[in-house]
PDB file of C-alpha atoms in Angstrom:
ATOM      1  CA  UNK A   1     171.065 113.228  92.989  1.00 84.00           C
ATOM      2  CA  UNK A   2     167.539 112.000  93.393  1.00 85.00           C
ATOM      3  CA  UNK A   3     164.569 113.671  91.755  1.00 91.00           C
ATOM      4  CA  UNK A   4     160.873 112.960  91.892  1.00 95.00           C
ATOM      5  CA  UNK A   5     158.435 113.808  89.128  1.00 95.00           C
ATOM      6  CA  UNK A   6     154.669 114.026  89.107  1.00 97.00           C
ATOM      7  CA  UNK A   7     152.277 114.586  86.270  1.00 95.00           C
ATOM      8  CA  UNK A   8     150.119 116.121  85.301  1.00 96.00           C
ATOM      9  CA  UNK A   9     150.706 119.303  87.281  1.00 95.00           C
ATOM     10  CA  UNK A  10     147.040 120.260  87.163  1.00 96.00           C
ATOM     11  CA  UNK A  11     143.943 118.370  86.157  1.00 96.00           C
ATOM     12  CA  UNK A  12     140.262 119.272  85.855  1.00 97.00           C
ATOM     13  CA  UNK A  13     137.965 116.278  85.631  1.00 97.00           C
ATOM     14  CA  UNK A  14     134.191 115.788  85.679  1.00 97.00           C
ATOM     15  CA  UNK A  15     132.516 113.782  88.415  1.00 97.00           C
ATOM     16  CA  UNK A  16     132.368 110.102  87.506  1.00 97.00           C
ATOM     17  CA  UNK A  17     135.386 110.170  85.207  1.00 97.00           C
ATOM     18  CA  UNK A  18     138.477 107.995  85.768  1.00 97.00           C
ATOM     19  CA  UNK A  19     141.770 109.234  87.168  1.00 96.00           C
ATOM     20  CA  UNK A  20     145.399 108.315  86.725  1.00 97.00           C
ATOM     21  CA  UNK A  21     148.210 110.272  88.355  1.00 97.00           C
ATOM     22  CA  UNK A  22     151.789 109.205  87.899  1.00 97.00           C
ATOM     23  CA  UNK A  23     154.880 109.582  90.027  1.00 97.00           C
ATOM     24  CA  UNK A  24     158.414 108.530  89.144  1.00 97.00           C
ATOM     25  CA  UNK A  25     161.657 108.731  91.075  1.00 96.00           C
ATOM     26  CA  UNK A  26     165.125 108.992  89.575  1.00 95.00           C
ATOM     27  CA  UNK A  27     168.541 108.449  91.085  1.00 93.00           C
ATOM     28  CA  UNK A  28     167.679 105.812  93.652  1.00 90.00           C
ATOM     29  CA  UNK A  29     166.677 102.164  93.786  1.00 89.00           C
ATOM     30  CA  UNK A  30     164.130 100.315  95.903  1.00 90.00           C
ATOM     31  CA  UNK A  31     162.585 103.440  97.407  1.00 92.00           C
ATOM     32  CA  UNK A  32     159.569 103.496  99.648  1.00 92.00           C
ATOM     33  CA  UNK A  33     156.834 105.455  97.858  1.00 95.00           C
ATOM     34  CA  UNK A  34     153.891 107.371  99.264  1.00 94.00           C
ATOM     35  CA  UNK A  35     150.745 109.155  98.092  1.00 95.00           C
ATOM     36  CA  UNK A  36     149.348 112.002 100.181  1.00 94.00           C
ATOM     37  CA  UNK A  37     146.355 114.260  99.706  1.00 94.00           C
ATOM     38  CA  UNK A  38     146.293 117.832 100.897  1.00 90.00           C
ATOM     39  CA  UNK A  39     142.939 119.590 101.067  1.00 81.00           C
ATOM     40  CA  UNK A  40     142.958 123.373 100.676  1.00 75.00           C
ATOM     41  CA  UNK A  41     144.569 124.977 103.718  1.00 71.00           C
ATOM     42  CA  UNK A  42     144.966 121.669 105.468  1.00 75.00           C
ATOM     43  CA  UNK A  43     147.677 119.227 106.428  1.00 83.00           C
ATOM     44  CA  UNK A  44     148.790 116.097 104.648  1.00 90.00           C
ATOM     45  CA  UNK A  45     146.795 112.890 104.748  1.00 89.00           C
ATOM     46  CA  UNK A  46     148.609 109.667 103.898  1.00 90.00           C
ATOM     47  CA  UNK A  47     146.628 107.663 101.346  1.00 93.00           C
ATOM     48  CA  UNK A  48     148.934 104.803 100.316  1.00 94.00           C
ATOM     49  CA  UNK A  49     152.479 103.646 100.728  1.00 91.00           C
ATOM     50  CA  UNK A  50     154.537 100.984  99.008  1.00 93.00           C
ATOM     51  CA  UNK A  51     157.701  99.184 100.066  1.00 89.00           C
ATOM     52  CA  UNK A  52     158.148  97.334  96.776  1.00 91.00           C
ATOM     53  CA  UNK A  53     156.729  96.424  93.378  1.00 94.00           C
ATOM     54  CA  UNK A  54     153.148  95.284  93.735  1.00 92.00           C
ATOM     55  CA  UNK A  55     153.125  95.954  97.489  1.00 93.00           C
ATOM     56  CA  UNK A  56     150.539  98.572  98.435  1.00 93.00           C
ATOM     57  CA  UNK A  57     149.254  99.533 101.855  1.00 90.00           C
ATOM     58  CA  UNK A  58     146.143 101.663 102.168  1.00 88.00           C
ATOM     59  CA  UNK A  59     145.744 104.050 105.047  1.00 83.00           C
ATOM     60  CA  UNK A  60     142.187 105.235 104.574  1.00 79.00           C
ATOM     61  CA  UNK A  61     139.157 103.650 102.906  1.00 69.00           C
ATOM     62  CA  UNK A  62     138.310 105.642  99.843  1.00 78.00           C
ATOM     63  CA  UNK A  63     137.461 105.895  96.223  1.00 88.00           C
ATOM     64  CA  UNK A  64     141.117 105.689  95.163  1.00 93.00           C
ATOM     65  CA  UNK A  65     143.605 102.909  94.502  1.00 95.00           C
ATOM     66  CA  UNK A  66     147.350 102.773  93.967  1.00 96.00           C
ATOM     67  CA  UNK A  67     149.683 100.559  91.991  1.00 96.00           C
ATOM     68  CA  UNK A  68     153.423 100.160  91.665  1.00 97.00           C
ATOM     69  CA  UNK A  69     154.147  98.466  88.351  1.00 96.00           C
ATOM     70  CA  UNK A  70     157.869  99.293  88.426  1.00 95.00           C
ATOM     71  CA  UNK A  71     160.407  99.932  91.158  1.00 95.00           C
ATOM     72  CA  UNK A  72     160.398 103.706  90.742  1.00 95.00           C
ATOM     73  CA  UNK A  73     156.868 104.266  89.466  1.00 97.00           C
ATOM     74  CA  UNK A  74     153.802 104.860  91.600  1.00 97.00           C
ATOM     75  CA  UNK A  75     150.335 105.421  90.178  1.00 97.00           C
ATOM     76  CA  UNK A  76     147.206 106.763  91.848  1.00 97.00           C
ATOM     77  CA  UNK A  77     143.930 105.827  90.201  1.00 96.00           C
ATOM     78  CA  UNK A  78     140.197 106.054  90.464  1.00 96.00           C
ATOM     79  CA  UNK A  79     137.447 104.467  88.387  1.00 95.00           C
ATOM     80  CA  UNK A  80     134.915 107.185  89.177  1.00 96.00           C
ATOM     81  CA  UNK A  81     135.881 110.520  90.672  1.00 95.00           C
ATOM     82  CA  UNK A  82     133.831 112.197  93.388  1.00 94.00           C
ATOM     83  CA  UNK A  83     133.645 115.907  94.162  1.00 94.00           C
ATOM     84  CA  UNK A  84     135.399 115.165  97.454  1.00 91.00           C
ATOM     85  CA  UNK A  85     138.434 113.837  95.558  1.00 93.00           C
ATOM     86  CA  UNK A  86     139.468 117.401  94.712  1.00 93.00           C
ATOM     87  CA  UNK A  87     142.750 118.404  96.299  1.00 93.00           C
ATOM     88  CA  UNK A  88     146.489 118.581  95.955  1.00 94.00           C
ATOM     89  CA  UNK A  89     148.063 115.148  95.543  1.00 96.00           C
ATOM     90  CA  UNK A  90     151.628 114.664  96.601  1.00 96.00           C
ATOM     91  CA  UNK A  91     153.945 111.769  95.935  1.00 97.00           C
ATOM     92  CA  UNK A  92     156.925 111.203  98.213  1.00 95.00           C
ATOM     93  CA  UNK A  93     159.807 108.785  98.475  1.00 94.00           C
ATOM     94  CA  UNK A  94     162.195 107.641 101.154  1.00 91.00           C
ATOM     95  CA  UNK A  95     165.202 105.401 101.359  1.00 86.00           C
ATOM     96  CA  UNK A  96     164.244 101.847 102.264  1.00 74.00           C
ATOM     97  CA  UNK A  97     166.149 100.856 105.353  1.00 69.00           C
ATOM     98  CA  UNK A  98     166.962  97.317 106.354  1.00 62.00           C
ATOM     99  CA  UNK A  99     165.043  97.823 109.559  1.00 62.00           C
ATOM    100  CA  UNK A 100     162.258 100.323 110.347  1.00 59.00           C
ATOM    101  CA  UNK A 101     163.855 103.623 111.197  1.00 63.00           C
ATOM    102  CA  UNK A 102     163.696 107.299 110.614  1.00 68.00           C
ATOM    103  CA  UNK A 103     163.260 107.463 106.896  1.00 77.00           C
ATOM    104  CA  UNK A 104     163.280 111.028 105.647  1.00 86.00           C
ATOM    105  CA  UNK A 105     160.547 111.656 103.110  1.00 90.00           C
ATOM    106  CA  UNK A 106     161.073 113.821 100.030  1.00 93.00           C
ATOM    107  CA  UNK A 107     158.099 115.215  98.189  1.00 95.00           C
ATOM    108  CA  UNK A 108     157.337 115.774  94.535  1.00 96.00           C
ATOM    109  CA  UNK A 109     155.873 118.979  93.080  1.00 95.00           C
ATOM    110  CA  UNK A 110     152.286 117.758  93.389  1.00 95.00           C
ATOM    111  CA  UNK A 111     149.225 117.481  91.153  1.00 96.00           C
ATOM    112  CA  UNK A 112     146.303 119.824  91.676  1.00 95.00           C
ATOM    113  CA  UNK A 113     143.060 118.002  90.938  1.00 95.00           C
ATOM    114  CA  UNK A 114     139.741 119.754  90.574  1.00 95.00           C
ATOM    115  CA  UNK A 115     136.648 117.611  90.193  1.00 95.00           C
ATOM    116  CA  UNK A 116     133.611 119.458  88.842  1.00 96.00           C
TER     117      UNK A 116
ATOM    118  CA  UNK B   1     147.768 106.545 116.709  1.00 77.00           C
ATOM    119  CA  UNK B   2     149.909 109.642 116.818  1.00 85.00           C
ATOM    120  CA  UNK B   3     148.331 113.101 117.019  1.00 90.00           C
ATOM    121  CA  UNK B   4     150.400 116.136 116.057  1.00 94.00           C
ATOM    122  CA  UNK B   5     149.128 119.611 116.855  1.00 95.00           C
ATOM    123  CA  UNK B   6     150.727 122.712 115.397  1.00 96.00           C
ATOM    124  CA  UNK B   7     150.429 126.347 116.478  1.00 96.00           C
ATOM    125  CA  UNK B   8     149.873 129.017 115.406  1.00 96.00           C
ATOM    126  CA  UNK B   9     147.954 128.461 112.203  1.00 94.00           C
ATOM    127  CA  UNK B  10     149.052 131.868 110.895  1.00 96.00           C
ATOM    128  CA  UNK B  11     151.983 134.035 111.906  1.00 98.00           C
ATOM    129  CA  UNK B  12     152.925 137.498 110.698  1.00 98.00           C
ATOM    130  CA  UNK B  13     156.300 138.994 111.529  1.00 97.00           C
ATOM    131  CA  UNK B  14     158.291 141.974 110.415  1.00 97.00           C
ATOM    132  CA  UNK B  15     161.349 141.327 108.298  1.00 97.00           C
ATOM    133  CA  UNK B  16     164.331 140.773 110.572  1.00 97.00           C
ATOM    134  CA  UNK B  17     162.264 139.525 113.494  1.00 97.00           C
ATOM    135  CA  UNK B  18     162.258 135.934 114.730  1.00 98.00           C
ATOM    136  CA  UNK B  19     159.465 133.421 114.161  1.00 98.00           C
ATOM    137  CA  UNK B  20     158.640 130.429 116.334  1.00 98.00           C
ATOM    138  CA  UNK B  21     156.294 127.594 115.428  1.00 98.00           C
ATOM    139  CA  UNK B  22     155.393 124.940 117.969  1.00 98.00           C
ATOM    140  CA  UNK B  23     154.207 121.356 117.662  1.00 98.00           C
ATOM    141  CA  UNK B  24     153.122 118.795 120.226  1.00 97.00           C
ATOM    142  CA  UNK B  25     152.831 115.063 119.733  1.00 96.00           C
ATOM    143  CA  UNK B  26     151.062 112.354 121.673  1.00 96.00           C
ATOM    144  CA  UNK B  27     153.018 109.129 121.060  1.00 93.00           C
ATOM    145  CA  UNK B  28     156.107 108.921 123.253  1.00 92.00           C
ATOM    146  CA  UNK B  29     157.555 106.335 120.842  1.00 90.00           C
ATOM    147  CA  UNK B  30     157.936 108.959 118.097  1.00 92.00           C
ATOM    148  CA  UNK B  31     161.610 109.569 117.540  1.00 90.00           C
ATOM    149  CA  UNK B  32     161.997 111.571 114.340  1.00 91.00           C
ATOM    150  CA  UNK B  33     160.702 115.085 113.779  1.00 94.00           C
ATOM    151  CA  UNK B  34     161.123 116.781 110.382  1.00 94.00           C
ATOM    152  CA  UNK B  35     160.034 120.260 109.355  1.00 97.00           C
ATOM    153  CA  UNK B  36     158.886 121.089 105.845  1.00 96.00           C
ATOM    154  CA  UNK B  37     158.434 124.368 103.998  1.00 97.00           C
ATOM    155  CA  UNK B  38     155.767 124.533 101.319  1.00 95.00           C
ATOM    156  CA  UNK B  39     155.601 127.415  98.885  1.00 94.00           C
ATOM    157  CA  UNK B  40     152.407 128.131  97.025  1.00 90.00           C
ATOM    158  CA  UNK B  41     151.581 125.456  94.462  1.00 87.00           C
ATOM    159  CA  UNK B  42     154.648 123.354  95.252  1.00 91.00           C
ATOM    160  CA  UNK B  43     155.424 120.221  97.212  1.00 92.00           C
ATOM    161  CA  UNK B  44     156.815 120.462 100.753  1.00 94.00           C
ATOM    162  CA  UNK B  45     160.585 120.699 101.017  1.00 95.00           C
ATOM    163  CA  UNK B  46     162.506 119.381 104.004  1.00 94.00           C
ATOM    164  CA  UNK B  47     164.287 122.234 105.775  1.00 96.00           C
ATOM    165  CA  UNK B  48     165.508 120.655 108.977  1.00 96.00           C
ATOM    166  CA  UNK B  49     164.936 117.561 111.089  1.00 93.00           C
ATOM    167  CA  UNK B  50     165.800 116.293 114.516  1.00 92.00           C
ATOM    168  CA  UNK B  51     166.024 112.860 116.033  1.00 88.00           C
ATOM    169  CA  UNK B  52     165.138 111.990 119.573  1.00 82.00           C
ATOM    170  CA  UNK B  53     168.707 111.529 120.712  1.00 80.00           C
ATOM    171  CA  UNK B  54     169.414 115.275 120.496  1.00 82.00           C
ATOM    172  CA  UNK B  55     167.686 118.292 121.999  1.00 90.00           C
ATOM    173  CA  UNK B  56     168.585 120.974 119.482  1.00 94.00           C
ATOM    174  CA  UNK B  57     169.819 121.314 115.932  1.00 94.00           C
ATOM    175  CA  UNK B  58     170.747 124.432 114.033  1.00 96.00           C
ATOM    176  CA  UNK B  59     171.310 125.214 110.375  1.00 94.00           C
ATOM    177  CA  UNK B  60     172.159 128.852 109.721  1.00 95.00           C
ATOM    178  CA  UNK B  61     169.015 130.877 110.519  1.00 97.00           C
ATOM    179  CA  UNK B  62     166.894 127.824 111.276  1.00 98.00           C
ATOM    180  CA  UNK B  63     166.895 125.823 114.485  1.00 97.00           C
ATOM    181  CA  UNK B  64     164.720 123.096 115.938  1.00 97.00           C
ATOM    182  CA  UNK B  65     164.400 122.186 119.606  1.00 97.00           C
ATOM    183  CA  UNK B  66     162.928 119.012 121.065  1.00 96.00           C
ATOM    184  CA  UNK B  67     161.603 118.399 124.544  1.00 95.00           C
ATOM    185  CA  UNK B  68     160.908 114.680 124.812  1.00 93.00           C
ATOM    186  CA  UNK B  69     159.560 114.887 128.320  1.00 93.00           C
ATOM    187  CA  UNK B  70     156.936 117.440 127.383  1.00 94.00           C
ATOM    188  CA  UNK B  71     156.485 115.925 123.920  1.00 95.00           C
ATOM    189  CA  UNK B  72     156.873 119.126 122.010  1.00 95.00           C
ATOM    190  CA  UNK B  73     159.251 120.497 119.419  1.00 97.00           C
ATOM    191  CA  UNK B  74     159.649 123.921 117.890  1.00 98.00           C
ATOM    192  CA  UNK B  75     161.002 125.586 114.769  1.00 98.00           C
ATOM    193  CA  UNK B  76     162.884 128.846 115.209  1.00 98.00           C
ATOM    194  CA  UNK B  77     163.669 131.152 112.296  1.00 98.00           C
ATOM    195  CA  UNK B  78     165.866 134.145 113.051  1.00 97.00           C
ATOM    196  CA  UNK B  79     166.394 137.279 110.961  1.00 97.00           C
ATOM    197  CA  UNK B  80     163.348 136.466 108.859  1.00 98.00           C
ATOM    198  CA  UNK B  81     163.300 137.484 105.211  1.00 97.00           C
ATOM    199  CA  UNK B  82     160.377 137.872 102.780  1.00 96.00           C
ATOM    200  CA  UNK B  83     161.432 134.643 101.049  1.00 96.00           C
ATOM    201  CA  UNK B  84     160.744 132.798 104.304  1.00 97.00           C
ATOM    202  CA  UNK B  85     157.035 133.403 103.680  1.00 97.00           C
ATOM    203  CA  UNK B  86     155.427 130.000 103.144  1.00 97.00           C
ATOM    204  CA  UNK B  87     153.457 127.303 104.936  1.00 96.00           C
ATOM    205  CA  UNK B  88     155.491 125.277 107.412  1.00 97.00           C
ATOM    206  CA  UNK B  89     154.595 121.742 108.482  1.00 96.00           C
ATOM    207  CA  UNK B  90     155.914 119.719 111.351  1.00 96.00           C
ATOM    208  CA  UNK B  91     155.743 115.934 111.448  1.00 95.00           C
ATOM    209  CA  UNK B  92     156.431 113.093 113.847  1.00 93.00           C
ATOM    210  CA  UNK B  93     157.376 109.508 113.109  1.00 90.00           C
ATOM    211  CA  UNK B  94     158.429 106.343 114.878  1.00 85.00           C
ATOM    212  CA  UNK B  95     159.280 104.643 111.616  1.00 78.00           C
ATOM    213  CA  UNK B  96     157.304 101.934 109.836  1.00 72.00           C
ATOM    214  CA  UNK B  97     156.552 104.348 106.978  1.00 75.00           C
ATOM    215  CA  UNK B  98     154.171 106.412 109.088  1.00 82.00           C
ATOM    216  CA  UNK B  99     154.540 110.161 109.268  1.00 88.00           C
ATOM    217  CA  UNK B 100     151.980 112.273 111.094  1.00 90.00           C
ATOM    218  CA  UNK B 101     151.792 115.873 109.998  1.00 92.00           C
ATOM    219  CA  UNK B 102     150.640 118.993 111.762  1.00 93.00           C
ATOM    220  CA  UNK B 103     148.006 121.172 110.148  1.00 92.00           C
ATOM    221  CA  UNK B 104     150.516 123.784 108.995  1.00 94.00           C
ATOM    222  CA  UNK B 105     151.485 127.361 109.847  1.00 96.00           C
ATOM    223  CA  UNK B 106     151.236 130.106 107.263  1.00 96.00           C
ATOM    224  CA  UNK B 107     154.154 132.461 107.874  1.00 98.00           C
ATOM    225  CA  UNK B 108     154.001 135.947 106.398  1.00 97.00           C
ATOM    226  CA  UNK B 109     157.150 138.059 106.596  1.00 97.00           C
ATOM    227  CA  UNK B 110     156.365 141.694 105.961  1.00 96.00           C
ATOM    228  CA  UNK B 111     159.074 143.789 104.280  1.00 92.00           C
TER     229      UNK B 111
END
């Protein structure tokens, strides 16, 4: 079966410090990968998605970047954190279909980031 | 782009009662509608989904209905239990890696 891991689970960082959050998927190959942010009490905002190694699409302009160095690894980064970067960051994966379709997304456990 | 609205934002029911959460969407091309349950401090977990070629789907105490004409879909939970307490999210997608989520409904099932 497939599993998705995220770490760290929680992180407290000062403003202006760098960030690196990691997500890995097991039990599947060539997945689509996603990063979402969830502000307290709010819905999910798609930040980035990737359909393959080195292929990153950004959904919103921001202080963050994403990379996919390996097929099942997705990294969210920042050079300098802002207070507004605080939130709950979720990684998700879906099966990559030959043609665009109804890919079900499966979420990881999340990373809670607090920027002070 | 797609706009998904979800109501109510909070819902309290007595154990054993039914709970209904409703979502509307704006893009008639959306054809896949999943529902997620998120417990405190955890990632959302898929509980049920429906595709646009069916009007209703049921899985034990959970059911989802879809009205394509009116562009709305609903989650129905029967015989609610305290462990059903969580935040529920609806979403809509027409593929192409884009999912649009509702703002969530906090369900509280009182024992």
